[in-house]
Tab-separated table of C-alpha atoms in Angstrom:
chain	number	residue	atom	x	y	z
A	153	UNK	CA	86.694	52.278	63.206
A	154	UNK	CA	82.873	51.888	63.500
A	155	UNK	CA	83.523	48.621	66.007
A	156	UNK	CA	86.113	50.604	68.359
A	157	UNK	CA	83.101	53.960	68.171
A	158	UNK	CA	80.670	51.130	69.973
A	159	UNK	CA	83.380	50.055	72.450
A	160	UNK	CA	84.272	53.370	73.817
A	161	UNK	CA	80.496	54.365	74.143
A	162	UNK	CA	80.002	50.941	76.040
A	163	UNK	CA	82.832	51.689	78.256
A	164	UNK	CA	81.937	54.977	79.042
A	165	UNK	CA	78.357	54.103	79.806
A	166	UNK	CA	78.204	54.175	83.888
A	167	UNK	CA	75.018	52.490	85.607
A	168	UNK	CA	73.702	56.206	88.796
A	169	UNK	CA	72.659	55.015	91.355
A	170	UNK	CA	69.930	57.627	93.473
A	171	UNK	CA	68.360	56.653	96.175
A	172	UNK	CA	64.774	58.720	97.687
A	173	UNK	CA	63.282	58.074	100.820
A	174	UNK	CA	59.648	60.128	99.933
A	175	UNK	CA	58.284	61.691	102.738
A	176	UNK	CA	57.009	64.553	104.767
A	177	UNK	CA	58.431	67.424	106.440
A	178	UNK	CA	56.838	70.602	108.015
A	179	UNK	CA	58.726	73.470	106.184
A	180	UNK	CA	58.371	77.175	105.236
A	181	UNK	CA	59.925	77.663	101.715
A	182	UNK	CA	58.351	81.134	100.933
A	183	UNK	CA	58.848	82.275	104.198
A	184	UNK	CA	55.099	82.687	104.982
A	185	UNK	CA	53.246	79.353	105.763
A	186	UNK	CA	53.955	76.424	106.983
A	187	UNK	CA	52.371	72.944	105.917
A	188	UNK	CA	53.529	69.364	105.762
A	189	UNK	CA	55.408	69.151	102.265
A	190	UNK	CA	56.811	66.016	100.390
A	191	UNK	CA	60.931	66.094	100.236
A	192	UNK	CA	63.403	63.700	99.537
A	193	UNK	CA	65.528	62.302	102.307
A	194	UNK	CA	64.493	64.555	105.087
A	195	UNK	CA	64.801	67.980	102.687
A	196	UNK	CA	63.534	70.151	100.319
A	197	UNK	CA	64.402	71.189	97.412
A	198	UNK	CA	65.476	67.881	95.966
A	199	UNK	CA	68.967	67.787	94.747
A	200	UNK	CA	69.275	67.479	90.482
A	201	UNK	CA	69.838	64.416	89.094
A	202	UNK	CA	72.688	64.757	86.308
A	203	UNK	CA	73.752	61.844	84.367
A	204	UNK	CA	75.876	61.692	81.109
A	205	UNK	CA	74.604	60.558	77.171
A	206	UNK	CA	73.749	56.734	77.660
A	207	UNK	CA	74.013	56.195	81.271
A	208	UNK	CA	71.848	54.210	83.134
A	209	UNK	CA	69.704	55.960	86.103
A	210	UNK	CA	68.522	53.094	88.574
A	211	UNK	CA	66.243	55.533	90.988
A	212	UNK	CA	65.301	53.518	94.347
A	213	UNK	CA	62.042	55.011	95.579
A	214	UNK	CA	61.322	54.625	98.861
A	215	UNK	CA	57.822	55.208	100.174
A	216	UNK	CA	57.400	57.167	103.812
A	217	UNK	CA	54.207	58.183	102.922
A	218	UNK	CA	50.856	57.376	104.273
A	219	UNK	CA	49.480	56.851	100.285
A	220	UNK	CA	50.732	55.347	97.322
A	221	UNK	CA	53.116	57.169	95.338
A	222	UNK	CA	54.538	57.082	91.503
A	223	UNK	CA	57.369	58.767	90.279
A	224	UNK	CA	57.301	60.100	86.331
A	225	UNK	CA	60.682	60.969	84.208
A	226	UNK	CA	59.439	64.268	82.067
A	227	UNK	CA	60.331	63.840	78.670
A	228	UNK	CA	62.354	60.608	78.771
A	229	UNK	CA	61.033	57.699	75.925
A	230	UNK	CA	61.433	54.477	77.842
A	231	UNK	CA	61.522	52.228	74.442
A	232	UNK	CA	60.795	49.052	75.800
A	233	UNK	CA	60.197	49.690	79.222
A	234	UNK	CA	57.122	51.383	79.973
A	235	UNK	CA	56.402	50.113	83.078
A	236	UNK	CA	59.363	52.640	84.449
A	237	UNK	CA	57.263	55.617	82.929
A	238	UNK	CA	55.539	56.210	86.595
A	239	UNK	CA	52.533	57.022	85.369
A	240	UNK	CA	50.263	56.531	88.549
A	241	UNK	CA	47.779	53.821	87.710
A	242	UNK	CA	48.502	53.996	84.038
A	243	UNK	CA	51.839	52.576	83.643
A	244	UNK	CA	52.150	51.163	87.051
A	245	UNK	CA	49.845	50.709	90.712
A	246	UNK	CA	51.910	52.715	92.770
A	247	UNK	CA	54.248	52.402	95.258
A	248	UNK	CA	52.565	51.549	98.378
A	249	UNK	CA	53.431	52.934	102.063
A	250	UNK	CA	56.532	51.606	103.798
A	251	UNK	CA	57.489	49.984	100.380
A	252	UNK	CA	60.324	50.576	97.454
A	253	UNK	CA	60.574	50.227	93.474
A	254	UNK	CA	63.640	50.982	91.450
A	255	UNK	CA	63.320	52.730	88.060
A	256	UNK	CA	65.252	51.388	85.650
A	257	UNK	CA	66.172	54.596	83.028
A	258	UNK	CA	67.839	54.101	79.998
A	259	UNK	CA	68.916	57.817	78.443
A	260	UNK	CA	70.727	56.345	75.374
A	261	UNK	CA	69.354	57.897	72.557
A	262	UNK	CA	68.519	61.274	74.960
A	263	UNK	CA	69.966	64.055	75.821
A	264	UNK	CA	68.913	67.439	77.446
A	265	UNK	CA	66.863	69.276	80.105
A	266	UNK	CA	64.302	67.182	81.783
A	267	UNK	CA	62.812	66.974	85.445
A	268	UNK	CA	61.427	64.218	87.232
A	269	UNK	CA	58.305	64.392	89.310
A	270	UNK	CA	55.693	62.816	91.496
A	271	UNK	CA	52.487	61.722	89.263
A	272	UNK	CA	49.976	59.296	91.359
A	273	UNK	CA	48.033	62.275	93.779
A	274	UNK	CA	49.542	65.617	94.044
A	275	UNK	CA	52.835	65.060	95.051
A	276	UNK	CA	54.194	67.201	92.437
A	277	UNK	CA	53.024	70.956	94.007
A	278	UNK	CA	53.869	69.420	97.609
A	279	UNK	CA	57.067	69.458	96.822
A	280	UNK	CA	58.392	66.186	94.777
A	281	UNK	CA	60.150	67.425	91.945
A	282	UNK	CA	63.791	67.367	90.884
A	283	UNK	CA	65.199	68.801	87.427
A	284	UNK	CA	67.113	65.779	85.175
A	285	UNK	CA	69.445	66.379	83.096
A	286	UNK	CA	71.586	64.273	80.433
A	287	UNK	CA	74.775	65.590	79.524
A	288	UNK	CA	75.945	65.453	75.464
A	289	UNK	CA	79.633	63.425	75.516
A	290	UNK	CA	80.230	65.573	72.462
A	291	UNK	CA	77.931	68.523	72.766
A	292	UNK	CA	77.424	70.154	69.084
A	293	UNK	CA	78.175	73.602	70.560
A	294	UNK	CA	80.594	74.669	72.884
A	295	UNK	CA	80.205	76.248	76.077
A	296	UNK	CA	82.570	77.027	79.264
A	297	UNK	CA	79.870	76.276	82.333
A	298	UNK	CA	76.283	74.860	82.490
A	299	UNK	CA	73.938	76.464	84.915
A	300	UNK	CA	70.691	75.153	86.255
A	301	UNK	CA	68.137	78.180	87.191
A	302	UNK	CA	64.570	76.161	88.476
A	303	UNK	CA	61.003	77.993	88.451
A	304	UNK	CA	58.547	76.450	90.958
A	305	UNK	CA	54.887	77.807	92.226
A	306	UNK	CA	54.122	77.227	95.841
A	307	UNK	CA	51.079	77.111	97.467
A	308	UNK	CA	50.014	78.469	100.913
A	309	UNK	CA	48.564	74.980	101.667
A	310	UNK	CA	48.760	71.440	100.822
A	311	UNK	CA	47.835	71.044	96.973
A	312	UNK	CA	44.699	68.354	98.296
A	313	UNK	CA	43.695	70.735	100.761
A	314	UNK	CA	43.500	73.746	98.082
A	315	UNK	CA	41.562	71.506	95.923
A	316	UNK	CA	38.927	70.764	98.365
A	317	UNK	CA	38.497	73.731	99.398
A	318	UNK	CA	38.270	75.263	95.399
A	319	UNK	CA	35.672	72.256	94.807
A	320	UNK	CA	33.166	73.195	98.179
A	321	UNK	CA	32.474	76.779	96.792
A	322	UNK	CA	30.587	77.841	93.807
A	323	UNK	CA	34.024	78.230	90.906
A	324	UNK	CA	35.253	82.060	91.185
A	325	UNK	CA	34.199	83.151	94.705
A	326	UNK	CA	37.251	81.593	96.525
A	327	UNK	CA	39.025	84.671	96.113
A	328	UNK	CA	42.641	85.372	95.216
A	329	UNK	CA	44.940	82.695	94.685
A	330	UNK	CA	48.275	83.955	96.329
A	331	UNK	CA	51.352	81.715	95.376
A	332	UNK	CA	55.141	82.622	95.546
A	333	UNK	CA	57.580	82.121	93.131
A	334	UNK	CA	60.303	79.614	94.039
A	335	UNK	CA	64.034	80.263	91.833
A	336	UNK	CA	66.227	77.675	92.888
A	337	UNK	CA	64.330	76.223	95.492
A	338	UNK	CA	63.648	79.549	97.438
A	339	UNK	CA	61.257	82.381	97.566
A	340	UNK	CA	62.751	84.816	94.654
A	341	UNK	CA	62.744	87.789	96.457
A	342	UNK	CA	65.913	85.683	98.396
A	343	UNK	CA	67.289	83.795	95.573
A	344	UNK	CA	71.202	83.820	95.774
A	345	UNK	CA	72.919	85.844	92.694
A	346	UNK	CA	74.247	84.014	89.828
A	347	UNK	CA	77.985	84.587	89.229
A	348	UNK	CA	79.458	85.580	85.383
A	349	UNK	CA	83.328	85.764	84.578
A	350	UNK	CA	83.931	88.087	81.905
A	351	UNK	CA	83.870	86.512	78.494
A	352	UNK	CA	83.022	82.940	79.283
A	353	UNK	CA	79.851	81.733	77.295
A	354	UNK	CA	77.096	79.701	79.335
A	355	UNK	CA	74.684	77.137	78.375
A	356	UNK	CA	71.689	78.248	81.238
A	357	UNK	CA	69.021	75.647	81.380
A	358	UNK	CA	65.611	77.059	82.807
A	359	UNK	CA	63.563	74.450	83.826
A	360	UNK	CA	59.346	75.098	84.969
A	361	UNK	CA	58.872	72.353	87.470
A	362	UNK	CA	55.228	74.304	88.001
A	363	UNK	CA	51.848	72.615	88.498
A	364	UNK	CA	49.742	75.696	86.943
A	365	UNK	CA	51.800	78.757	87.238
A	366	UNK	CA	53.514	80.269	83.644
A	367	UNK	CA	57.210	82.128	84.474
A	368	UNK	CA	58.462	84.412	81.874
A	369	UNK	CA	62.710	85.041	82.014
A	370	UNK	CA	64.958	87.751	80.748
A	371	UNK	CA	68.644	88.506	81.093
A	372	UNK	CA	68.531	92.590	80.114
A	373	UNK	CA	71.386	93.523	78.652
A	374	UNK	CA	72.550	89.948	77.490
A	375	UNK	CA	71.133	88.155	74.265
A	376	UNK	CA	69.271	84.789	75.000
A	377	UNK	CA	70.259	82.189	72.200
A	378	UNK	CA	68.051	79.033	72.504
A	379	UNK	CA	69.896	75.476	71.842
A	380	UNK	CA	67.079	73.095	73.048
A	381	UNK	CA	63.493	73.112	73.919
A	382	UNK	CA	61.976	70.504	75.855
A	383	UNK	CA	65.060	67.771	75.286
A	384	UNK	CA	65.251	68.610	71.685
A	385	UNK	CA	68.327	70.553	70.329
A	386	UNK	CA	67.336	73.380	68.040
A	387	UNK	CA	68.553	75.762	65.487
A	388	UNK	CA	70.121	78.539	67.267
A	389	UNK	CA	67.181	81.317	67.665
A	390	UNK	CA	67.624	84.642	69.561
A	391	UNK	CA	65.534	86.448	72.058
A	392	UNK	CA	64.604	88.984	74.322
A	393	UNK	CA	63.287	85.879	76.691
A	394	UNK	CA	61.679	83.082	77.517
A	395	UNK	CA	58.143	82.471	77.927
A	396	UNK	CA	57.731	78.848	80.167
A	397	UNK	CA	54.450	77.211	80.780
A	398	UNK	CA	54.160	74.337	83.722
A	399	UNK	CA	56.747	71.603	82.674
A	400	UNK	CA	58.312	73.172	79.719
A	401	UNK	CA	62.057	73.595	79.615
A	402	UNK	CA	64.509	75.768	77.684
A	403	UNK	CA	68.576	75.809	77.155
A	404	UNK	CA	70.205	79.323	76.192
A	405	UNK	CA	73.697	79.961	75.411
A	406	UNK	CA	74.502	83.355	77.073
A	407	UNK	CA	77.831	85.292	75.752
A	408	UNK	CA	79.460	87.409	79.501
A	409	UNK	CA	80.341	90.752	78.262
A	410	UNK	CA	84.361	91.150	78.190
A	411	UNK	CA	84.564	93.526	81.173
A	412	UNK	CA	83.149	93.347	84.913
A	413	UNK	CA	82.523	96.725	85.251
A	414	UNK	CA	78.692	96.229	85.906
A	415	UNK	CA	76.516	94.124	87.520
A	416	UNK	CA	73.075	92.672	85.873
A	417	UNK	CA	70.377	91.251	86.787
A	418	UNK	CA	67.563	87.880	85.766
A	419	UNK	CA	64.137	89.317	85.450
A	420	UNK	CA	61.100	86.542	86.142
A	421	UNK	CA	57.678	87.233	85.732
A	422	UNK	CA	55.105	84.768	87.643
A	423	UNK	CA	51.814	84.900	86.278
A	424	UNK	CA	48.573	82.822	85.467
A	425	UNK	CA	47.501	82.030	82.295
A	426	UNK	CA	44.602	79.433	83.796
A	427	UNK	CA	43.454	81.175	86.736
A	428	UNK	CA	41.986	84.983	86.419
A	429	UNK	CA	44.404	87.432	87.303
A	430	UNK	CA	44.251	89.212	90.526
A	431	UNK	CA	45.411	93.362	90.245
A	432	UNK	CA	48.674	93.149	92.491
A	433	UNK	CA	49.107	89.452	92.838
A	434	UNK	CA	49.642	88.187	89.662
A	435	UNK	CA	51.829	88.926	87.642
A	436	UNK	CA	54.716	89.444	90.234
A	437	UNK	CA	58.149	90.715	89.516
A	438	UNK	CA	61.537	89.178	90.746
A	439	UNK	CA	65.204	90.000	90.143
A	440	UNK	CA	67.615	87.576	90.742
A	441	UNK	CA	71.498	89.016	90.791
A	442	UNK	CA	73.674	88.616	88.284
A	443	UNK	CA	77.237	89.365	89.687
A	444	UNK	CA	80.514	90.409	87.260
A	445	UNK	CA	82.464	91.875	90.625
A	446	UNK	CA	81.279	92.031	94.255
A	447	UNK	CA	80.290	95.876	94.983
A	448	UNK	CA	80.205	96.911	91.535
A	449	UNK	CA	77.274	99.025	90.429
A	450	UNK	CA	74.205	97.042	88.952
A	451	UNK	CA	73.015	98.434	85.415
A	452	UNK	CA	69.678	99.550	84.935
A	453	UNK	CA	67.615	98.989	81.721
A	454	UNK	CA	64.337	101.141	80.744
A	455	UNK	CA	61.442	99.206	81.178
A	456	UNK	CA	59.666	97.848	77.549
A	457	UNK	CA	56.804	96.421	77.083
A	458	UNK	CA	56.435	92.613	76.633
A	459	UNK	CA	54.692	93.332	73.654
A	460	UNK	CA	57.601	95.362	71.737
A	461	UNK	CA	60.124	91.929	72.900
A	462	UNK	CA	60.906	88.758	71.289
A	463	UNK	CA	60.053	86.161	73.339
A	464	UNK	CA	60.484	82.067	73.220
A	465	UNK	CA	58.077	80.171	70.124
A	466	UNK	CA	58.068	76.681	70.676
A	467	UNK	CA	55.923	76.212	67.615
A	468	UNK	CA	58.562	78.373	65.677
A	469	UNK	CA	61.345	76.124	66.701
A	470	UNK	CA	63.733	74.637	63.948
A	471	UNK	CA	65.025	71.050	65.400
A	472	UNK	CA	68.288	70.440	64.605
A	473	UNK	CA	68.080	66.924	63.434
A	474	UNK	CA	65.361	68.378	60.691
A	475	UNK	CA	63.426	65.223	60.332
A	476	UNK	CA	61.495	64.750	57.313
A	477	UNK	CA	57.490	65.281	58.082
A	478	UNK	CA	55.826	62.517	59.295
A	479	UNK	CA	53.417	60.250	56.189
A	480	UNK	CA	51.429	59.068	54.981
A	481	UNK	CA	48.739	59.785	58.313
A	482	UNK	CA	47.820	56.453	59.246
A	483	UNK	CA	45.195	57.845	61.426
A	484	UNK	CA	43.827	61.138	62.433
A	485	UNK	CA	42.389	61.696	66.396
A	486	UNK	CA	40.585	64.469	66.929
A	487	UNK	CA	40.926	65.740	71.537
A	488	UNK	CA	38.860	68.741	72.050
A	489	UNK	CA	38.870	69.847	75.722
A	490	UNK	CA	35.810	70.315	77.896
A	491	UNK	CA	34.612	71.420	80.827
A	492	UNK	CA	32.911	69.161	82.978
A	493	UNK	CA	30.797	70.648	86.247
A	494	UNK	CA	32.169	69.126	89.426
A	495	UNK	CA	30.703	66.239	90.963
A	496	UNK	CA	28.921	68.577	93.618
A	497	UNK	CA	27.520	71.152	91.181
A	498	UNK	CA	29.395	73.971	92.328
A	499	UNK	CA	32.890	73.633	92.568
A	500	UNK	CA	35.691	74.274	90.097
A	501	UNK	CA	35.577	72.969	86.791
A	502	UNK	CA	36.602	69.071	85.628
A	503	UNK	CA	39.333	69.285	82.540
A	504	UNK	CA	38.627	66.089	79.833
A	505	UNK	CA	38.586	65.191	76.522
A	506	UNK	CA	35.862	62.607	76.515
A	507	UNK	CA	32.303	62.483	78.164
A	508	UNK	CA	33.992	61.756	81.241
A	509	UNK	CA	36.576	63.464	83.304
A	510	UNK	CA	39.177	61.264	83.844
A	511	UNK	CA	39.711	59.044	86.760
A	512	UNK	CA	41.917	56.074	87.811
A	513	UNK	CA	40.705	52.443	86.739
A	514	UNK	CA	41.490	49.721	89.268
A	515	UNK	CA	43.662	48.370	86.787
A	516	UNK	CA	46.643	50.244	85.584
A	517	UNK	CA	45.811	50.610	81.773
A	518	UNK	CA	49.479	49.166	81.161
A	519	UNK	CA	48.399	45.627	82.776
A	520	UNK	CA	44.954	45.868	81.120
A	521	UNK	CA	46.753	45.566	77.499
A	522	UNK	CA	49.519	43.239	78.497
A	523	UNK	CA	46.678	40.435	80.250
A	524	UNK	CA	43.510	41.114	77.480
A	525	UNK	CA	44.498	39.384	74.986
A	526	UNK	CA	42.255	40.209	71.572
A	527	UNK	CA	40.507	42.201	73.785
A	528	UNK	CA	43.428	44.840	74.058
A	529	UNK	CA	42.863	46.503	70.984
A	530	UNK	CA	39.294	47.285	71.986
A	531	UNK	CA	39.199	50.950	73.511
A	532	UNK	CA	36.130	50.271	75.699
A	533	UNK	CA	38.307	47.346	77.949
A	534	UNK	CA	40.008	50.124	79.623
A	535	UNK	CA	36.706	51.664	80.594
A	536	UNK	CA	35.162	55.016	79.857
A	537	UNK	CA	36.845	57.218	82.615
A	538	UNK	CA	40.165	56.481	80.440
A	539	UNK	CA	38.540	57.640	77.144
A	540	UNK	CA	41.403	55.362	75.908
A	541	UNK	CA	42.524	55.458	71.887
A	542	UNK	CA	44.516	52.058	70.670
A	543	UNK	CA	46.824	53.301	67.644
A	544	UNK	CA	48.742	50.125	66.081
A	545	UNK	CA	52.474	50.234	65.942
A	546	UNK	CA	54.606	52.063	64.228
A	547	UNK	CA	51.349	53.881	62.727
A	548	UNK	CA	51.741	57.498	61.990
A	549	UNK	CA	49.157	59.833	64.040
A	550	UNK	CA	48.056	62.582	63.210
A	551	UNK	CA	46.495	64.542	66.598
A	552	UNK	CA	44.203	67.743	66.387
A	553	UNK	CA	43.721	69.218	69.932
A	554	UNK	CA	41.449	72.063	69.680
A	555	UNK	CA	40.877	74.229	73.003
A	556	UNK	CA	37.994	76.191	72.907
A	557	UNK	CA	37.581	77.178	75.940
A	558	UNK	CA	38.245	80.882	77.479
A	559	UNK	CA	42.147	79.835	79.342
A	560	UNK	CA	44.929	78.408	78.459
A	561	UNK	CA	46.124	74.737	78.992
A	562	UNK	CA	49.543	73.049	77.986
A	563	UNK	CA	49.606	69.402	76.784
A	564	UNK	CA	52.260	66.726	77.454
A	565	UNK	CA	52.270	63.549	75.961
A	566	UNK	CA	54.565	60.775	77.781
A	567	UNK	CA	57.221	59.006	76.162
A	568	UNK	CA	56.655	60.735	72.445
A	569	UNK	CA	58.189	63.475	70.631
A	570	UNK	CA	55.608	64.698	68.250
A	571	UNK	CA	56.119	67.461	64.993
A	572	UNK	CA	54.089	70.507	65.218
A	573	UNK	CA	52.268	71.165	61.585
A	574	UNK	CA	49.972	73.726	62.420
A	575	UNK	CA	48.922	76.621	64.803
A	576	UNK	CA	46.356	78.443	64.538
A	577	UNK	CA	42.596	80.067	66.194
A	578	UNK	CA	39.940	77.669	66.202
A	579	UNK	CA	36.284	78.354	65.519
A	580	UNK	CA	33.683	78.380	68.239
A	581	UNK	CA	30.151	79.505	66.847
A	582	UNK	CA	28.841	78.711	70.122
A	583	UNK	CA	31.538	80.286	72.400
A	584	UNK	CA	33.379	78.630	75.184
A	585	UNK	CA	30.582	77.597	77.746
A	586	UNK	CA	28.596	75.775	75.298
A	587	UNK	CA	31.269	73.292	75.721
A	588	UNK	CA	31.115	72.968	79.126
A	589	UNK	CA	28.765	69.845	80.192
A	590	UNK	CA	27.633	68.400	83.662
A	591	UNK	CA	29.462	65.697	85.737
A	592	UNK	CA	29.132	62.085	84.573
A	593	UNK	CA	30.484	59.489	87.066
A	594	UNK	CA	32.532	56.418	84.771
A	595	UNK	CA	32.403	53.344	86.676
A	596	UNK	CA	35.909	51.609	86.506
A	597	UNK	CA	36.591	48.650	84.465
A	598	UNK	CA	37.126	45.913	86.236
A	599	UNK	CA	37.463	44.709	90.162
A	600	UNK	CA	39.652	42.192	88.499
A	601	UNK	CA	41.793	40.382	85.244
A	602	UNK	CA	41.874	36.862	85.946
């Protein structure tokens, strides 16, 4: 019986084809500036990518662009293949202009919510950014539809030209930063309403494909039930909503009430948990439809306090699989974040774990351990911009990552799944700006591996 299991996987197995064609377009998607954006054959947004448990992805990448471009899978593992990570001079060089690469992506052993991204310059808030997502063959808990809702911030300008600007003015006197809100691919004040039929249950799948911008998400009147975070299937835990930083991904099973006599509506909240918030601008409000029957009357819901709700806990998640913790600790890194002055004294801070803010080598850091030989396991051949760690295989690490510093941050480590053992404040007798210290410039590695 085992032997005939393996076959039928096998045979259902499909090799996707996709292919992109990067490049720009002039568009307006909040409906107040226009700017040259990065889209996906001639268009933005860029259609999802849906795939089913063990399928193959081949993604052709074509580059229209006038700079190199990578293209990163959020979440995915790539055991074995690292070089299809897309990792911008990390895992790879880069496609260049007016060339292609094909990403070879293997989901077996995945399944989930995921997104895929640009992740050499700052394609990713211009615009190239898709949501992924692997389909169970037998999900472990049934549901009649799957819905996608997507979260994006969007800039008034190109992301490059909002970070030069940011970096030639002493940090804080800018002014307001003044975003929109995209929900599925469109300002939210113009989002199109989501349709329920009366007691069908739905698997939603909210997906942040922001670059710095946190979205919280509510369904008043309906209870949220969360069945994966981040590609990992939970426990079942209820809540009043979600709580999403940049990149982070939730599904919810939803239960339609057994009568369309009202209509509801999706309440998002788009707010900044890294940037100072500006009276009026941040947070914003939007309510997306939710529609039982055309013309009936929409049900209002007293306002409460985010404070008196029960909102999403990633660190209070319960995976389903309940693997066994992690030991003997092999090894024990310790990342604190710091603040590093810009280069030019004035602008907006540098974000690094090191002595050095990081910065590119001229060697992809993949190539530099595959052609080093001995010299691979040495940290310092990658050079000090990469503030590189070398952990042996199969080791178990243990990672503290303290923040100290007075705003948040998320963390995202490629290709890893890690357990969560402990939350909790961290000690600062010197308070946050004593860990703030003044530019360093690394010099790369290497002008060459011969």
């Amino acid at each position: 019986a085992l032997t005939l299991l393996v076959v039928q996987v096998c045979v259902l197995a499909e090799h996707v084809r996709v292919r992109w064609n990067v490049g720009y377009l002039d568009i307006s998607r909040d409906g107040y500036s226009t700017w040259k954006a990065v889209g996906v054959n001639g268009t933005l947004p860029i259609a999802p990518i849906y795939v089913d448990e063990g399928d193959v992805l081949e993604l052709n990448v074509y580059n229209s662009l006038d700079k190199p471009i990578s293209v990163h899978s959020h979440g995915l593992f790539f055991k074995n293949a690292t070089y299809y990570d897309g990792a911008g001079m990390v895992t790879e060089c880069g496609i260049p202009p007016n060339e292609s690469f094909t990403y070879i992506i293997d989901t077996g052993g995945q399944t989930g919510t995921f997104w895929i991204h640009g992740h050499h310059h700052s394609e990713l808030s211009d615009g190239l950014r898709a949501p992924f997502i692997i389909r169970e063959r037998m999900p472990a808990v049934q549901y009649d539809e799957d819905i996608l809702i997507t979260l994006e911030d969007w800039q008034r300008m190109r992301a490059d030209d909002l970070t030069n600007l940011q970096q030639s003015v002493p940090f804080g006197s800018l002014g307001p930063n003044n975003p929109t809100a995209l929900i599925n691919g469109i300002n939210g004040n113009k989002t199109q309403p989501i349709h329920f039929v009366p007691g069908r249950r739905y698997r939603l799948r909210v997906v942040s494909m922001s670059g710095t911008y946190w979205f919280k998400f509510r369904l008043p009147g309906h209870t949220l039930e969360i069945i994966e975070g981040d590609g990992t299937d939970t426990e079942p835990a209820v809540v009043d909503g979600l709580d999403l930083c940049p990149g982070q991904r939730y599904s919810v099973l939803v239960m339609a009430h057994d009568t369309d006599a009202f209509n509801y509506a999706f309440n998002v909240t788009f707010y900044s948990k890294f940037f100072n918030q500006v009276a009026g601008l941040d947070p914003r409000h939007y309510e997306i439809p939710l529609v039982y029957r055309p013309n009936a009357l929409t049900r209002k819901f007293p306002v409460i306090e985010d404070s008196e709700l029960t909102w999403s806990d990633d660190f209070a998640l319960v995976p389903r699989n309940k693997q066994p913790l992690l030991a003997p600790v092999d090894r024990q890194i310790v990342l604190t974040e710091r603040e590093h002055d810009h280069e030019n004294g004035i602008g907006s801070a540098d974000i690094a774990f090191g002595d050095y803010a990081y910065s590119p080598g001229l060697v992809p850091s993949l190539f530099t351990a595959l052609t080093t030989g001995a010299l691979a396991g040495e940290s310092s051949v990658y050079g000090p911009q990469a503030s590189a760690f070398v952990v042996k295989h199969m080791h178990v690490v243990e990672i503290v990552l303290n923040n100290p510093n007075n705003r948040y941050h998320s963390f995202h480590m490629h290709g890893h799944a890690f357990q969560i053992v402990e939350v909790g404040p961290l000690y600062s007798p010197t308070g946050p700006q004593q860990n703030k210290i003044a530019y360093q410039r690394a010099r790369s590695f290497a002008k060459s591996l011969e």
